[in-house]
mmCIF file of N, CA and C in Angstrom:
data_model
loop_
_atom_site.group_PDB
_atom_site.id
_atom_site.type_symbol
_atom_site.label_atom_id
_atom_site.label_comp_id
_atom_site.label_asym_id
_atom_site.label_seq_id
_atom_site.Cartn_x
_atom_site.Cartn_y
_atom_site.Cartn_z
ATOM 1 N N UNK A 25 -13.215 18.597 -8.257
ATOM 2 C CA UNK A 25 -11.759 18.522 -8.228
ATOM 3 C C UNK A 25 -11.324 17.235 -8.922
ATOM 4 N N UNK A 26 -10.381 17.363 -9.775
ATOM 5 C CA UNK A 26 -9.849 16.247 -10.551
ATOM 6 C C UNK A 26 -8.779 15.511 -9.742
ATOM 7 N N UNK A 27 -8.908 14.191 -9.647
ATOM 8 C CA UNK A 27 -7.929 13.403 -8.884
ATOM 9 C C UNK A 27 -6.532 13.490 -9.495
ATOM 10 N N UNK A 28 -6.458 13.623 -10.816
ATOM 11 C CA UNK A 28 -5.146 13.775 -11.466
ATOM 12 C C UNK A 28 -4.472 15.064 -11.011
ATOM 13 N N UNK A 29 -5.267 16.108 -10.845
ATOM 14 C CA UNK A 29 -4.712 17.388 -10.373
ATOM 15 C C UNK A 29 -4.180 17.241 -8.950
ATOM 16 N N UNK A 30 -4.888 16.479 -8.122
ATOM 17 C CA UNK A 30 -4.429 16.243 -6.749
ATOM 18 C C UNK A 30 -3.111 15.479 -6.779
ATOM 19 N N UNK A 31 -3.027 14.461 -7.641
ATOM 20 C CA UNK A 31 -1.779 13.681 -7.757
ATOM 21 C C UNK A 31 -0.622 14.587 -8.160
ATOM 22 N N UNK A 32 -0.852 15.446 -9.157
ATOM 23 C CA UNK A 32 0.203 16.346 -9.632
ATOM 24 C C UNK A 32 0.650 17.301 -8.528
ATOM 25 N N UNK A 33 -0.289 17.733 -7.732
ATOM 26 C CA UNK A 33 0.001 18.628 -6.616
ATOM 27 C C UNK A 33 0.847 17.936 -5.552
ATOM 28 N N UNK A 34 0.570 16.667 -5.327
ATOM 29 C CA UNK A 34 1.156 15.902 -4.231
ATOM 30 C C UNK A 34 2.467 15.206 -4.626
ATOM 31 N N UNK A 35 2.658 14.922 -5.923
ATOM 32 C CA UNK A 35 3.827 14.149 -6.379
ATOM 33 C C UNK A 35 5.176 14.713 -5.946
ATOM 34 N N UNK A 36 5.440 16.017 -6.076
ATOM 35 C CA UNK A 36 6.751 16.521 -5.639
ATOM 36 C C UNK A 36 7.010 16.250 -4.155
ATOM 37 N N UNK A 37 5.993 16.412 -3.334
ATOM 38 C CA UNK A 37 6.126 16.139 -1.898
ATOM 39 C C UNK A 37 6.422 14.658 -1.666
ATOM 40 N N UNK A 38 5.691 13.801 -2.365
ATOM 41 C CA UNK A 38 5.903 12.359 -2.226
ATOM 42 C C UNK A 38 7.333 11.980 -2.602
ATOM 43 N N UNK A 39 7.794 12.499 -3.736
ATOM 44 C CA UNK A 39 9.153 12.189 -4.193
ATOM 45 C C UNK A 39 10.200 12.695 -3.206
ATOM 46 N N UNK A 40 10.015 13.909 -2.723
ATOM 47 C CA UNK A 40 10.972 14.504 -1.784
ATOM 48 C C UNK A 40 11.087 13.679 -0.499
ATOM 49 N N UNK A 41 9.991 13.087 -0.062
ATOM 50 C CA UNK A 41 9.975 12.327 1.190
ATOM 51 C C UNK A 41 10.004 10.813 0.975
ATOM 52 N N UNK A 42 10.296 10.404 -0.279
ATOM 53 C CA UNK A 42 10.422 8.981 -0.628
ATOM 54 C C UNK A 42 9.181 8.175 -0.236
ATOM 55 N N UNK A 43 8.026 8.739 -0.582
ATOM 56 C CA UNK A 43 6.737 8.108 -0.310
ATOM 57 C C UNK A 43 6.097 7.682 -1.623
ATOM 58 N N UNK A 44 5.179 6.731 -1.540
ATOM 59 C CA UNK A 44 4.422 6.344 -2.729
ATOM 60 C C UNK A 44 2.934 6.495 -2.440
ATOM 61 N N UNK A 45 2.206 6.932 -3.453
ATOM 62 C CA UNK A 45 0.757 7.054 -3.352
ATOM 63 C C UNK A 45 0.161 5.718 -3.764
ATOM 64 N N UNK A 46 -0.445 5.021 -2.815
ATOM 65 C CA UNK A 46 -1.000 3.689 -3.069
ATOM 66 C C UNK A 46 -2.417 3.775 -3.637
ATOM 67 N N UNK A 47 -3.223 4.671 -3.088
ATOM 68 C CA UNK A 47 -4.611 4.819 -3.541
ATOM 69 C C UNK A 47 -5.058 6.261 -3.358
ATOM 70 N N UNK A 48 -5.997 6.665 -4.214
ATOM 71 C CA UNK A 48 -6.607 7.985 -4.092
ATOM 72 C C UNK A 48 -8.035 7.881 -4.607
ATOM 73 N N UNK A 49 -8.946 8.562 -3.938
ATOM 74 C CA UNK A 49 -10.322 8.544 -4.409
ATOM 75 C C UNK A 49 -11.251 9.275 -3.462
ATOM 76 N N UNK A 50 -12.443 9.572 -3.981
ATOM 77 C CA UNK A 50 -13.489 10.161 -3.163
ATOM 78 C C UNK A 50 -14.418 9.054 -2.697
ATOM 79 N N UNK A 51 -14.803 9.098 -1.435
ATOM 80 C CA UNK A 51 -15.790 8.167 -0.888
ATOM 81 C C UNK A 51 -16.804 8.984 -0.094
ATOM 82 N N UNK A 52 -17.989 8.426 0.027
ATOM 83 C CA UNK A 52 -19.009 9.082 0.834
ATOM 84 C C UNK A 52 -19.321 8.168 2.004
ATOM 85 N N UNK A 53 -19.137 8.688 3.211
ATOM 86 C CA UNK A 53 -19.395 7.924 4.428
ATOM 87 C C UNK A 53 -20.181 8.783 5.399
ATOM 88 N N UNK A 54 -21.266 8.245 5.899
ATOM 89 C CA UNK A 54 -22.122 8.944 6.875
ATOM 90 C C UNK A 54 -22.509 10.338 6.390
ATOM 91 N N UNK A 55 -22.739 10.459 5.096
ATOM 92 C CA UNK A 55 -23.157 11.731 4.531
ATOM 93 C C UNK A 55 -22.041 12.716 4.248
ATOM 94 N N UNK A 56 -20.796 12.348 4.543
ATOM 95 C CA UNK A 56 -19.648 13.228 4.307
ATOM 96 C C UNK A 56 -18.879 12.777 3.069
ATOM 97 N N UNK A 57 -18.440 13.738 2.282
ATOM 98 C CA UNK A 57 -17.565 13.458 1.154
ATOM 99 C C UNK A 57 -16.132 13.472 1.671
ATOM 100 N N UNK A 58 -15.390 12.409 1.405
ATOM 101 C CA UNK A 58 -14.021 12.282 1.916
ATOM 102 C C UNK A 58 -13.072 12.073 0.744
ATOM 103 N N UNK A 59 -12.028 12.891 0.681
ATOM 104 C CA UNK A 59 -10.928 12.671 -0.255
ATOM 105 C C UNK A 59 -9.925 11.815 0.499
ATOM 106 N N UNK A 60 -9.814 10.558 0.111
ATOM 107 C CA UNK A 60 -8.990 9.593 0.847
ATOM 108 C C UNK A 60 -7.743 9.248 0.032
ATOM 109 N N UNK A 61 -6.587 9.418 0.666
ATOM 110 C CA UNK A 61 -5.310 9.057 0.060
ATOM 111 C C UNK A 61 -4.606 8.065 0.971
ATOM 112 N N UNK A 62 -4.014 7.052 0.370
ATOM 113 C CA UNK A 62 -3.233 6.072 1.118
ATOM 114 C C UNK A 62 -1.794 6.188 0.645
ATOM 115 N N UNK A 63 -0.881 6.453 1.575
ATOM 116 C CA UNK A 63 0.534 6.608 1.240
ATOM 117 C C UNK A 63 1.361 5.597 2.030
ATOM 118 N N UNK A 64 2.522 5.268 1.473
ATOM 119 C CA UNK A 64 3.392 4.290 2.124
ATOM 120 C C UNK A 64 4.830 4.580 1.737
ATOM 121 N N UNK A 65 5.728 3.875 2.392
ATOM 122 C CA UNK A 65 7.152 3.911 2.039
ATOM 123 C C UNK A 65 7.745 2.583 2.466
ATOM 124 N N UNK A 66 8.876 2.198 1.863
ATOM 125 C CA UNK A 66 9.518 0.941 2.277
ATOM 126 C C UNK A 66 9.796 0.960 3.776
ATOM 127 N N UNK A 67 9.437 -0.098 4.451
ATOM 128 C CA UNK A 67 9.634 -0.172 5.889
ATOM 129 C C UNK A 67 8.467 0.374 6.693
ATOM 130 N N UNK A 68 7.472 0.929 6.003
ATOM 131 C CA UNK A 68 6.288 1.439 6.688
ATOM 132 C C UNK A 68 6.340 2.933 6.913
ATOM 133 N N UNK A 69 5.265 3.457 7.435
ATOM 134 C CA UNK A 69 5.118 4.900 7.595
ATOM 135 C C UNK A 69 4.605 5.189 9.006
ATOM 136 N N UNK A 70 5.074 6.283 9.600
ATOM 137 C CA UNK A 70 4.658 6.591 10.975
ATOM 138 C C UNK A 70 3.605 7.702 10.995
ATOM 139 N N UNK A 71 3.025 7.891 12.154
ATOM 140 C CA UNK A 71 1.939 8.849 12.324
ATOM 141 C C UNK A 71 2.389 10.285 12.056
ATOM 142 N N UNK A 72 3.602 10.636 12.446
ATOM 143 C CA UNK A 72 4.100 11.994 12.202
ATOM 144 C C UNK A 72 4.187 12.284 10.707
ATOM 145 N N UNK A 73 4.622 11.300 9.933
ATOM 146 C CA UNK A 73 4.721 11.473 8.481
ATOM 147 C C UNK A 73 3.335 11.640 7.874
ATOM 148 N N UNK A 74 2.373 10.850 8.335
ATOM 149 C CA UNK A 74 0.999 10.979 7.835
ATOM 150 C C UNK A 74 0.433 12.359 8.153
ATOM 151 N N UNK A 75 0.684 12.838 9.357
ATOM 152 C CA UNK A 75 0.199 14.166 9.752
ATOM 153 C C UNK A 75 0.833 15.250 8.886
ATOM 154 N N UNK A 76 2.128 15.131 8.614
ATOM 155 C CA UNK A 76 2.818 16.113 7.772
ATOM 156 C C UNK A 76 2.257 16.094 6.350
ATOM 157 N N UNK A 77 1.978 14.911 5.817
ATOM 158 C CA UNK A 77 1.369 14.787 4.485
ATOM 159 C C UNK A 77 0.020 15.493 4.459
ATOM 160 N N UNK A 78 -0.779 15.244 5.473
ATOM 161 C CA UNK A 78 -2.110 15.833 5.557
ATOM 162 C C UNK A 78 -2.020 17.355 5.608
ATOM 163 N N UNK A 79 -1.118 17.883 6.424
ATOM 164 C CA UNK A 79 -0.957 19.335 6.540
ATOM 165 C C UNK A 79 -0.521 19.952 5.216
ATOM 166 N N UNK A 80 0.456 19.325 4.557
ATOM 167 C CA UNK A 80 0.939 19.842 3.281
ATOM 168 C C UNK A 80 -0.182 19.859 2.253
ATOM 169 N N UNK A 81 -0.837 18.716 2.088
ATOM 170 C CA UNK A 81 -1.857 18.604 1.051
ATOM 171 C C UNK A 81 -3.056 19.501 1.347
ATOM 172 N N UNK A 82 -3.428 19.614 2.593
ATOM 173 C CA UNK A 82 -4.543 20.482 2.974
ATOM 174 C C UNK A 82 -4.261 21.926 2.572
ATOM 175 N N UNK A 83 -3.057 22.401 2.853
ATOM 176 C CA UNK A 83 -2.677 23.773 2.493
ATOM 177 C C UNK A 83 -2.671 23.965 0.979
ATOM 178 N N UNK A 84 -2.169 22.976 0.240
ATOM 179 C CA UNK A 84 -2.124 23.078 -1.221
ATOM 180 C C UNK A 84 -3.524 23.037 -1.829
ATOM 181 N N UNK A 85 -4.374 22.183 -1.296
ATOM 182 C CA UNK A 85 -5.729 22.052 -1.837
ATOM 183 C C UNK A 85 -6.557 23.310 -1.605
ATOM 184 N N UNK A 86 -6.302 24.002 -0.504
ATOM 185 C CA UNK A 86 -7.035 25.246 -0.229
ATOM 186 C C UNK A 86 -6.833 26.268 -1.341
ATOM 187 N N UNK A 87 -5.707 26.182 -2.030
ATOM 188 C CA UNK A 87 -5.402 27.126 -3.104
ATOM 189 C C UNK A 87 -6.222 26.855 -4.361
ATOM 190 N N UNK A 88 -6.698 25.604 -4.549
ATOM 191 C CA UNK A 88 -7.339 25.261 -5.823
ATOM 192 C C UNK A 88 -8.770 24.745 -5.708
ATOM 193 N N UNK A 89 -9.297 24.546 -4.510
ATOM 194 C CA UNK A 89 -10.596 23.873 -4.403
ATOM 195 C C UNK A 89 -11.775 24.819 -4.184
ATOM 196 N N UNK A 90 -11.708 26.024 -4.740
ATOM 197 C CA UNK A 90 -12.761 27.007 -4.543
ATOM 198 C C UNK A 90 -14.143 26.552 -4.989
ATOM 199 N N UNK A 91 -14.241 25.804 -6.087
ATOM 200 C CA UNK A 91 -15.544 25.377 -6.601
ATOM 201 C C UNK A 91 -15.934 23.974 -6.126
ATOM 202 N N UNK A 92 -15.191 23.438 -5.207
ATOM 203 C CA UNK A 92 -15.412 22.073 -4.714
ATOM 204 C C UNK A 92 -16.411 22.084 -3.566
ATOM 205 N N UNK A 93 -17.362 21.132 -3.563
ATOM 206 C CA UNK A 93 -18.237 21.034 -2.387
ATOM 207 C C UNK A 93 -17.411 20.682 -1.153
ATOM 208 N N UNK A 94 -17.967 20.920 0.009
ATOM 209 C CA UNK A 94 -17.242 20.654 1.246
ATOM 210 C C UNK A 94 -16.858 19.177 1.336
ATOM 211 N N UNK A 95 -15.623 18.928 1.735
ATOM 212 C CA UNK A 95 -15.131 17.557 1.863
ATOM 213 C C UNK A 95 -14.148 17.487 3.023
ATOM 214 N N UNK A 96 -13.858 16.264 3.438
ATOM 215 C CA UNK A 96 -12.841 16.039 4.469
ATOM 216 C C UNK A 96 -11.651 15.362 3.795
ATOM 217 N N UNK A 97 -10.449 15.702 4.240
ATOM 218 C CA UNK A 97 -9.229 15.095 3.719
ATOM 219 C C UNK A 97 -8.762 14.027 4.697
ATOM 220 N N UNK A 98 -8.455 12.855 4.169
ATOM 221 C CA UNK A 98 -7.959 11.760 5.005
ATOM 222 C C UNK A 98 -6.720 11.163 4.341
ATOM 223 N N UNK A 99 -5.594 11.228 5.030
ATOM 224 C CA UNK A 99 -4.352 10.619 4.557
ATOM 225 C C UNK A 99 -4.013 9.507 5.542
ATOM 226 N N UNK A 100 -3.873 8.286 5.024
ATOM 227 C CA UNK A 100 -3.632 7.150 5.917
ATOM 228 C C UNK A 100 -2.609 6.194 5.323
ATOM 229 N N UNK A 101 -2.205 5.239 6.146
ATOM 230 C CA UNK A 101 -1.294 4.185 5.685
ATOM 231 C C UNK A 101 -2.131 2.997 5.237
ATOM 232 N N UNK A 102 -1.545 2.097 4.461
ATOM 233 C CA UNK A 102 -2.301 0.934 4.002
ATOM 234 C C UNK A 102 -2.535 -0.107 5.092
ATOM 235 N N UNK A 103 -1.846 0.006 6.212
ATOM 236 C CA UNK A 103 -2.040 -0.951 7.302
ATOM 237 C C UNK A 103 -1.012 -2.061 7.283
ATOM 238 N N UNK A 104 -0.963 -2.791 8.363
ATOM 239 C CA UNK A 104 0.053 -3.830 8.542
ATOM 240 C C UNK A 104 -0.144 -5.023 7.615
ATOM 241 N N UNK A 105 -1.378 -5.274 7.193
ATOM 242 C CA UNK A 105 -1.642 -6.435 6.342
ATOM 243 C C UNK A 105 -2.221 -6.008 4.998
ATOM 244 N N UNK A 106 -1.583 -5.025 4.399
ATOM 245 C CA UNK A 106 -2.107 -4.492 3.146
ATOM 246 C C UNK A 106 -1.983 -5.501 2.011
ATOM 247 N N UNK A 107 -2.973 -5.537 1.136
ATOM 248 C CA UNK A 107 -2.887 -6.391 -0.053
ATOM 249 C C UNK A 107 -1.813 -5.853 -0.997
ATOM 250 N N UNK A 108 -1.137 -6.749 -1.682
ATOM 251 C CA UNK A 108 -0.145 -6.376 -2.690
ATOM 252 C C UNK A 108 -0.811 -6.593 -4.041
ATOM 253 N N UNK A 109 -0.975 -5.524 -4.799
ATOM 254 C CA UNK A 109 -1.853 -5.555 -5.964
ATOM 255 C C UNK A 109 -1.165 -5.804 -7.297
ATOM 256 N N UNK A 110 0.154 -5.835 -7.311
ATOM 257 C CA UNK A 110 0.859 -6.074 -8.573
ATOM 258 C C UNK A 110 2.192 -6.754 -8.277
ATOM 259 N N UNK A 111 2.763 -7.358 -9.298
ATOM 260 C CA UNK A 111 4.069 -7.992 -9.134
ATOM 261 C C UNK A 111 5.118 -6.943 -8.770
ATOM 262 N N UNK A 112 4.988 -5.760 -9.341
ATOM 263 C CA UNK A 112 5.918 -4.664 -9.016
ATOM 264 C C UNK A 112 5.860 -4.329 -7.524
ATOM 265 N N UNK A 113 4.647 -4.291 -6.986
ATOM 266 C CA UNK A 113 4.491 -4.004 -5.560
ATOM 267 C C UNK A 113 5.048 -5.146 -4.711
ATOM 268 N N UNK A 114 4.840 -6.380 -5.154
ATOM 269 C CA UNK A 114 5.385 -7.546 -4.446
ATOM 270 C C UNK A 114 6.907 -7.436 -4.384
ATOM 271 N N UNK A 115 7.530 -7.032 -5.484
ATOM 272 C CA UNK A 115 9.000 -6.912 -5.541
ATOM 273 C C UNK A 115 9.538 -5.943 -4.487
ATOM 274 N N UNK A 116 8.754 -4.949 -4.109
ATOM 275 C CA UNK A 116 9.194 -3.987 -3.094
ATOM 276 C C UNK A 116 9.163 -4.578 -1.688
ATOM 277 N N UNK A 117 8.642 -5.799 -1.550
ATOM 278 C CA UNK A 117 8.503 -6.394 -0.217
ATOM 279 C C UNK A 117 9.329 -7.664 -0.032
ATOM 280 N N UNK A 118 10.410 -7.779 -0.813
ATOM 281 C CA UNK A 118 11.344 -8.889 -0.597
ATOM 282 C C UNK A 118 11.886 -8.768 0.828
ATOM 283 N N UNK A 119 11.972 -9.881 1.514
ATOM 284 C CA UNK A 119 12.412 -10.023 2.910
ATOM 285 C C UNK A 119 11.312 -9.692 3.920
ATOM 286 N N UNK A 120 10.117 -9.381 3.443
ATOM 287 C CA UNK A 120 8.999 -9.141 4.354
ATOM 288 C C UNK A 120 8.202 -10.430 4.539
ATOM 289 N N UNK A 121 7.439 -10.478 5.613
ATOM 290 C CA UNK A 121 6.592 -11.628 5.929
ATOM 291 C C UNK A 121 5.267 -11.445 5.186
ATOM 292 N N UNK A 122 4.849 -12.470 4.435
ATOM 293 C CA UNK A 122 3.666 -12.349 3.587
ATOM 294 C C UNK A 122 2.710 -13.523 3.778
ATOM 295 N N UNK A 123 1.490 -13.307 3.346
ATOM 296 C CA UNK A 123 0.429 -14.317 3.344
ATOM 297 C C UNK A 123 0.028 -14.511 1.886
ATOM 298 N N UNK A 124 0.019 -15.765 1.424
ATOM 299 C CA UNK A 124 -0.329 -16.077 0.035
ATOM 300 C C UNK A 124 -1.434 -17.120 0.026
ATOM 301 N N UNK A 125 -2.468 -16.863 -0.777
ATOM 302 C CA UNK A 125 -3.530 -17.844 -0.973
ATOM 303 C C UNK A 125 -3.514 -18.298 -2.426
ATOM 304 N N UNK A 126 -3.445 -19.620 -2.582
ATOM 305 C CA UNK A 126 -3.521 -20.252 -3.895
ATOM 306 C C UNK A 126 -4.878 -20.940 -4.001
ATOM 307 N N UNK A 127 -5.129 -21.607 -5.105
ATOM 308 C CA UNK A 127 -6.389 -22.329 -5.292
ATOM 309 C C UNK A 127 -6.621 -23.345 -4.174
ATOM 310 N N UNK A 128 -5.584 -24.125 -3.824
ATOM 311 C CA UNK A 128 -5.749 -25.208 -2.849
ATOM 312 C C UNK A 128 -4.778 -25.154 -1.679
ATOM 313 N N UNK A 129 -4.142 -24.019 -1.453
ATOM 314 C CA UNK A 129 -3.161 -23.945 -0.362
ATOM 315 C C UNK A 129 -3.012 -22.503 0.116
ATOM 316 N N UNK A 130 -2.549 -22.381 1.347
ATOM 317 C CA UNK A 130 -2.249 -21.075 1.940
ATOM 318 C C UNK A 130 -0.852 -21.158 2.543
ATOM 319 N N UNK A 131 -0.036 -20.139 2.293
ATOM 320 C CA UNK A 131 1.315 -20.083 2.848
ATOM 321 C C UNK A 131 1.514 -18.752 3.551
ATOM 322 N N UNK A 132 2.225 -18.791 4.663
ATOM 323 C CA UNK A 132 2.722 -17.578 5.303
ATOM 324 C C UNK A 132 4.202 -17.785 5.527
ATOM 325 N N UNK A 133 4.983 -16.823 5.080
ATOM 326 C CA UNK A 133 6.420 -16.945 5.232
ATOM 327 C C UNK A 133 7.121 -15.696 4.745
ATOM 328 N N UNK A 134 8.426 -15.792 4.653
ATOM 329 C CA UNK A 134 9.248 -14.667 4.234
ATOM 330 C C UNK A 134 9.476 -14.729 2.733
ATOM 331 N N UNK A 135 9.202 -13.625 2.062
ATOM 332 C CA UNK A 135 9.456 -13.530 0.632
ATOM 333 C C UNK A 135 10.963 -13.386 0.440
ATOM 334 N N UNK A 136 11.593 -14.442 -0.051
ATOM 335 C CA UNK A 136 13.055 -14.454 -0.218
ATOM 336 C C UNK A 136 13.486 -13.700 -1.475
ATOM 337 N N UNK A 137 12.792 -13.955 -2.586
ATOM 338 C CA UNK A 137 13.129 -13.249 -3.829
ATOM 339 C C UNK A 137 11.996 -13.396 -4.832
ATOM 340 N N UNK A 138 12.034 -12.537 -5.846
ATOM 341 C CA UNK A 138 11.098 -12.588 -6.961
ATOM 342 C C UNK A 138 11.948 -12.650 -8.216
ATOM 343 N N UNK A 139 11.700 -13.675 -9.024
ATOM 344 C CA UNK A 139 12.526 -13.881 -10.212
ATOM 345 C C UNK A 139 11.696 -14.537 -11.303
ATOM 346 N N UNK A 140 11.750 -13.988 -12.498
ATOM 347 C CA UNK A 140 11.043 -14.547 -13.654
ATOM 348 C C UNK A 140 9.565 -14.794 -13.377
ATOM 349 N N UNK A 141 8.926 -13.867 -12.684
ATOM 350 C CA UNK A 141 7.498 -13.979 -12.420
ATOM 351 C C UNK A 141 7.112 -14.982 -11.355
ATOM 352 N N UNK A 142 8.083 -15.476 -10.602
ATOM 353 C CA UNK A 142 7.796 -16.419 -9.516
ATOM 354 C C UNK A 142 8.355 -15.894 -8.201
ATOM 355 N N UNK A 143 7.699 -16.274 -7.114
ATOM 356 C CA UNK A 143 8.094 -15.846 -5.777
ATOM 357 C C UNK A 143 8.695 -17.020 -5.025
ATOM 358 N N UNK A 144 9.844 -16.802 -4.430
ATOM 359 C CA UNK A 144 10.434 -17.814 -3.557
ATOM 360 C C UNK A 144 10.094 -17.426 -2.124
ATOM 361 N N UNK A 145 9.390 -18.333 -1.444
ATOM 362 C CA UNK A 145 8.913 -18.070 -0.090
ATOM 363 C C UNK A 145 9.487 -19.109 0.861
ATOM 364 N N UNK A 146 10.027 -18.631 1.972
ATOM 365 C CA UNK A 146 10.542 -19.511 3.033
ATOM 366 C C UNK A 146 9.482 -19.557 4.123
ATOM 367 N N UNK A 147 8.997 -20.773 4.425
ATOM 368 C CA UNK A 147 7.915 -20.913 5.392
ATOM 369 C C UNK A 147 8.213 -22.039 6.375
ATOM 370 N N UNK A 148 7.510 -22.038 7.486
ATOM 371 C CA UNK A 148 7.695 -23.028 8.538
ATOM 372 C C UNK A 148 6.631 -24.110 8.379
ATOM 373 N N UNK A 149 7.074 -25.345 8.164
ATOM 374 C CA UNK A 149 6.166 -26.487 8.036
ATOM 375 C C UNK A 149 6.425 -27.435 9.201
ATOM 376 N N UNK A 150 5.613 -27.290 10.241
ATOM 377 C CA UNK A 150 5.722 -28.149 11.429
ATOM 378 C C UNK A 150 7.131 -28.151 12.017
ATOM 379 N N UNK A 151 7.694 -26.963 12.177
ATOM 380 C CA UNK A 151 8.998 -26.829 12.814
ATOM 381 C C UNK A 151 10.185 -26.899 11.879
ATOM 382 N N UNK A 152 9.960 -27.192 10.614
ATOM 383 C CA UNK A 152 11.060 -27.232 9.638
ATOM 384 C C UNK A 152 10.845 -26.133 8.599
ATOM 385 N N UNK A 153 11.916 -25.395 8.332
ATOM 386 C CA UNK A 153 11.814 -24.351 7.322
ATOM 387 C C UNK A 153 12.003 -24.951 5.943
ATOM 388 N N UNK A 154 11.111 -24.554 5.048
ATOM 389 C CA UNK A 154 11.149 -25.019 3.658
ATOM 390 C C UNK A 154 10.994 -23.818 2.738
ATOM 391 N N UNK A 155 11.369 -24.040 1.492
ATOM 392 C CA UNK A 155 11.189 -23.003 0.478
ATOM 393 C C UNK A 155 10.290 -23.550 -0.616
ATOM 394 N N UNK A 156 9.487 -22.656 -1.162
ATOM 395 C CA UNK A 156 8.610 -23.022 -2.263
ATOM 396 C C UNK A 156 8.691 -21.921 -3.313
ATOM 397 N N UNK A 157 8.595 -22.302 -4.570
ATOM 398 C CA UNK A 157 8.580 -21.364 -5.685
ATOM 399 C C UNK A 157 7.141 -21.293 -6.194
ATOM 400 N N UNK A 158 6.556 -20.111 -6.158
ATOM 401 C CA UNK A 158 5.152 -19.938 -6.526
ATOM 402 C C UNK A 158 5.051 -18.972 -7.707
ATOM 403 N N UNK A 159 4.525 -19.434 -8.853
ATOM 404 C CA UNK A 159 4.299 -18.516 -9.973
ATOM 405 C C UNK A 159 3.271 -17.445 -9.587
ATOM 406 N N UNK A 160 3.583 -16.199 -9.883
ATOM 407 C CA UNK A 160 2.707 -15.093 -9.502
ATOM 408 C C UNK A 160 1.301 -15.263 -10.075
ATOM 409 N N UNK A 161 1.200 -15.787 -11.293
ATOM 410 C CA UNK A 161 -0.119 -15.911 -11.921
ATOM 411 C C UNK A 161 -1.008 -16.979 -11.284
ATOM 412 N N UNK A 162 -0.480 -17.752 -10.345
ATOM 413 C CA UNK A 162 -1.296 -18.746 -9.636
ATOM 414 C C UNK A 162 -1.811 -18.224 -8.290
ATOM 415 N N UNK A 163 -1.420 -17.023 -7.935
ATOM 416 C CA UNK A 163 -1.784 -16.459 -6.632
ATOM 417 C C UNK A 163 -3.171 -15.819 -6.708
ATOM 418 N N UNK A 164 -4.036 -16.236 -5.802
ATOM 419 C CA UNK A 164 -5.385 -15.663 -5.712
ATOM 420 C C UNK A 164 -5.381 -14.397 -4.857
ATOM 421 N N UNK A 165 -4.557 -14.400 -3.784
ATOM 422 C CA UNK A 165 -4.453 -13.257 -2.876
ATOM 423 C C UNK A 165 -3.054 -13.243 -2.289
ATOM 424 N N UNK A 166 -2.469 -12.061 -2.228
ATOM 425 C CA UNK A 166 -1.189 -11.901 -1.542
ATOM 426 C C UNK A 166 -1.247 -10.591 -0.767
ATOM 427 N N UNK A 167 -0.794 -10.653 0.484
ATOM 428 C CA UNK A 167 -0.787 -9.464 1.333
ATOM 429 C C UNK A 167 0.367 -9.570 2.313
ATOM 430 N N UNK A 168 0.715 -8.442 2.903
ATOM 431 C CA UNK A 168 1.675 -8.466 3.997
ATOM 432 C C UNK A 168 1.016 -9.167 5.176
ATOM 433 N N UNK A 169 1.816 -9.753 6.030
ATOM 434 C CA UNK A 169 1.286 -10.449 7.205
ATOM 435 C C UNK A 169 2.086 -10.036 8.434
ATOM 436 N N UNK A 170 1.456 -10.160 9.575
ATOM 437 C CA UNK A 170 2.116 -9.885 10.847
ATOM 438 C C UNK A 170 2.556 -11.214 11.417
ATOM 439 N N UNK A 171 3.841 -11.330 11.707
ATOM 440 C CA UNK A 171 4.388 -12.572 12.258
ATOM 441 C C UNK A 171 4.161 -12.579 13.765
ATOM 442 N N UNK A 172 3.494 -13.620 14.224
ATOM 443 C CA UNK A 172 3.178 -13.714 15.656
ATOM 444 C C UNK A 172 4.108 -14.693 16.328
#
């Protein structure tokens, strides 16, 4: 089964429900072949939505996977601390709490805005809120974070 064909099958459903496909691929775990898809939407995704995605895609795949070896379908969310893999993805998380690792520093704070390839982050430094402007190309790792 071609992953592009799966994407084409799933895209209308994703668009209709304002979801984005974050990752797709086959993995082998404990001897099982798994078709794994990660979906998300702004503000996060709930279990009912994931179940509905799985049901829809499972029914659609049954129509085309006759020559496919046995596999399991897994539709999941990226999780609360998902990595942000592109500047475009970072832009979708303005006002969210993020974790950023630079060469010599780590920041956790609220992404205030993204402008001209730089991120403005509001963070707490020993009880005082400060803002820092971080060029995207200097970031080693950026992910969503859970504020405790």
